[in-house]
mmCIF file of C-alpha atoms in Angstrom:
data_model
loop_
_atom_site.group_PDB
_atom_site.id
_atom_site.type_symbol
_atom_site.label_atom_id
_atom_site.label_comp_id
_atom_site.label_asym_id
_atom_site.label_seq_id
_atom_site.Cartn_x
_atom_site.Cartn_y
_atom_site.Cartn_z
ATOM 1 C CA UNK A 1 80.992 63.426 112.767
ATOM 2 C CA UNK A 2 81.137 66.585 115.061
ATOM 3 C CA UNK A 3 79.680 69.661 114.362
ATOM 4 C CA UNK A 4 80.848 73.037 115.724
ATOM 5 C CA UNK A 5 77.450 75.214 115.839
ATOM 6 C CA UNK A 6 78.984 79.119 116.921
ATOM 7 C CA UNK A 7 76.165 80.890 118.461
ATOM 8 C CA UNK A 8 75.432 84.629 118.032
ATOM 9 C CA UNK A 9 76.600 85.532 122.006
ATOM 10 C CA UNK A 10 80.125 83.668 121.286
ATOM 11 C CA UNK A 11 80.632 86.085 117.893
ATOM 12 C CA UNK A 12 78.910 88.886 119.691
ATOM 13 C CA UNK A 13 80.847 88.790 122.624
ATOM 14 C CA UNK A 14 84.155 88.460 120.175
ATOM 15 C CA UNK A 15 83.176 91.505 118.534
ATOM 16 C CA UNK A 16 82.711 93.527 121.529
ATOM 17 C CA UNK A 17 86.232 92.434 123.046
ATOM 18 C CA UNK A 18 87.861 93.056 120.008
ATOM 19 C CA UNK A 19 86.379 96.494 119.832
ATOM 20 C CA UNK A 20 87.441 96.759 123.338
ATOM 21 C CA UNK A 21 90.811 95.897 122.583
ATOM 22 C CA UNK A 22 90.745 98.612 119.757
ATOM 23 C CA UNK A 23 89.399 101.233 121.783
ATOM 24 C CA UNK A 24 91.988 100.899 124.893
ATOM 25 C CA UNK A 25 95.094 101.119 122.285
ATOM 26 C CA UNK A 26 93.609 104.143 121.183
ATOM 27 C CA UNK A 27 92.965 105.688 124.424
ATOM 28 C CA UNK A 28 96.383 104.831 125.432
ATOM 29 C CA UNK A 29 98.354 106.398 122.481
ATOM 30 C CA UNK A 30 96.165 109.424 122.564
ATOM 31 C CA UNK A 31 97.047 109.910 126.318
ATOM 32 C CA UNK A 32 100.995 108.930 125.849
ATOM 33 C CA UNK A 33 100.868 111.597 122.849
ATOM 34 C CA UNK A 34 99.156 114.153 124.951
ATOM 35 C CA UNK A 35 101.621 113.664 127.632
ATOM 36 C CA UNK A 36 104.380 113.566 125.685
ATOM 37 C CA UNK A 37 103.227 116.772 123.875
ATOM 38 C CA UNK A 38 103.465 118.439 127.172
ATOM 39 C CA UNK A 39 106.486 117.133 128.478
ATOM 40 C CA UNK A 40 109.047 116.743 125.419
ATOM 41 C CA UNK A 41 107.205 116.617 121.881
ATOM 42 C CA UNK A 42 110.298 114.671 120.295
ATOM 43 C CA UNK A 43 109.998 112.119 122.262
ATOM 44 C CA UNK A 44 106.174 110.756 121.545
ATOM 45 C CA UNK A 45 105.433 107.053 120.607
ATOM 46 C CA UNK A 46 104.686 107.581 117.247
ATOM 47 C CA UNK A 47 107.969 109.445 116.687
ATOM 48 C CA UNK A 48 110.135 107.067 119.087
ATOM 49 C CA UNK A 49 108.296 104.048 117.085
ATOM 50 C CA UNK A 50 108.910 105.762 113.356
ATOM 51 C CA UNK A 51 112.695 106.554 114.337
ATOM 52 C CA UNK A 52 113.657 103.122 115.294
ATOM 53 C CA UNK A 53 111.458 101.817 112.353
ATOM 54 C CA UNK A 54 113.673 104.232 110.121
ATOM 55 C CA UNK A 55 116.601 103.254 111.571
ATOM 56 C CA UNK A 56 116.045 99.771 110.382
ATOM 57 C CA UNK A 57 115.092 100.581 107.031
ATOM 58 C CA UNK A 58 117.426 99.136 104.430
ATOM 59 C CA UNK A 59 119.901 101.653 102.552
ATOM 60 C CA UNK A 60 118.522 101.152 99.272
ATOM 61 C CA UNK A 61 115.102 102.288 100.817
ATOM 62 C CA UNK A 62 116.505 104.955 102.576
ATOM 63 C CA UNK A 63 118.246 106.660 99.371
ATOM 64 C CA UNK A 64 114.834 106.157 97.446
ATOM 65 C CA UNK A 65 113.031 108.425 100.125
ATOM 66 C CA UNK A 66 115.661 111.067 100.050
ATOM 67 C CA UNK A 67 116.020 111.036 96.242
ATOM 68 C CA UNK A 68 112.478 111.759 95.853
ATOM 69 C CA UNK A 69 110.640 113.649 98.999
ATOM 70 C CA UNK A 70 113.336 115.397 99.867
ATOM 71 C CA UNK A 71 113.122 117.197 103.276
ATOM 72 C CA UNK A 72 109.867 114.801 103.642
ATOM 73 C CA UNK A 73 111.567 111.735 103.744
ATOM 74 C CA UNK A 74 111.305 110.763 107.479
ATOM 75 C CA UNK A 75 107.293 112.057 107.382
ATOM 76 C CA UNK A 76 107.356 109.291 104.500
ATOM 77 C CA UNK A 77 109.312 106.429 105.961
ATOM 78 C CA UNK A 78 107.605 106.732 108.940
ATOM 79 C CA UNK A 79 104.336 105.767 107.155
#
C-alpha cells in the first residue's frame, strides 16, 4: 500500500501560483482595455471576445434576448 502524504509547502506553493496565475490575467486585460480605450474603444478584448461569442449564439437565443431586453440585448448576451 502507498500513501500520498501532501505537505503544507506543496498546497502552499499551489495556492500562491494559482493566485499568480489570477493576478497576471488580470493585469493583462486591465492593460489591453486601457490601451484599447485609448487607441479604438470598439475594439477592446472584452468587446472583440463578447462579439464573436454573440456571433455564435444560436438563433433561438438570439430572438429571446431581443424579445425581452430590447436595445440591451448585446450588454446581455455578452454576459
Amino acid at each position: 500500500m502507498t500513501t500520498v502524504r501532501i505537505t503544507r509547502t506543496a498546497l502552499t506553493r499551489g495556492t500562491l501560483a494559482a493566485l499568480s496565475g489570477l493576478l497576471a490575467g488580470f493585469a493583462a486585460l486591465t492593460v489591453a482595455e486601457l490601451v484599447s480605450a485609448a487607441v479604438r474603444p470598439e475594439a477592446s478584448p472584452v468587446t472583440a471576445v463578447g462579439g464573436a461569442a454573440i456571433d455564435r449564439t444560436p438563433a433561438g437565443v438570439k430572438d429571446f434576448a431581443i424579445r425581452n431586453f430590447g436595445e440591451n440585448d448585446k450588454l446581455v448576451l455578452q454576459l
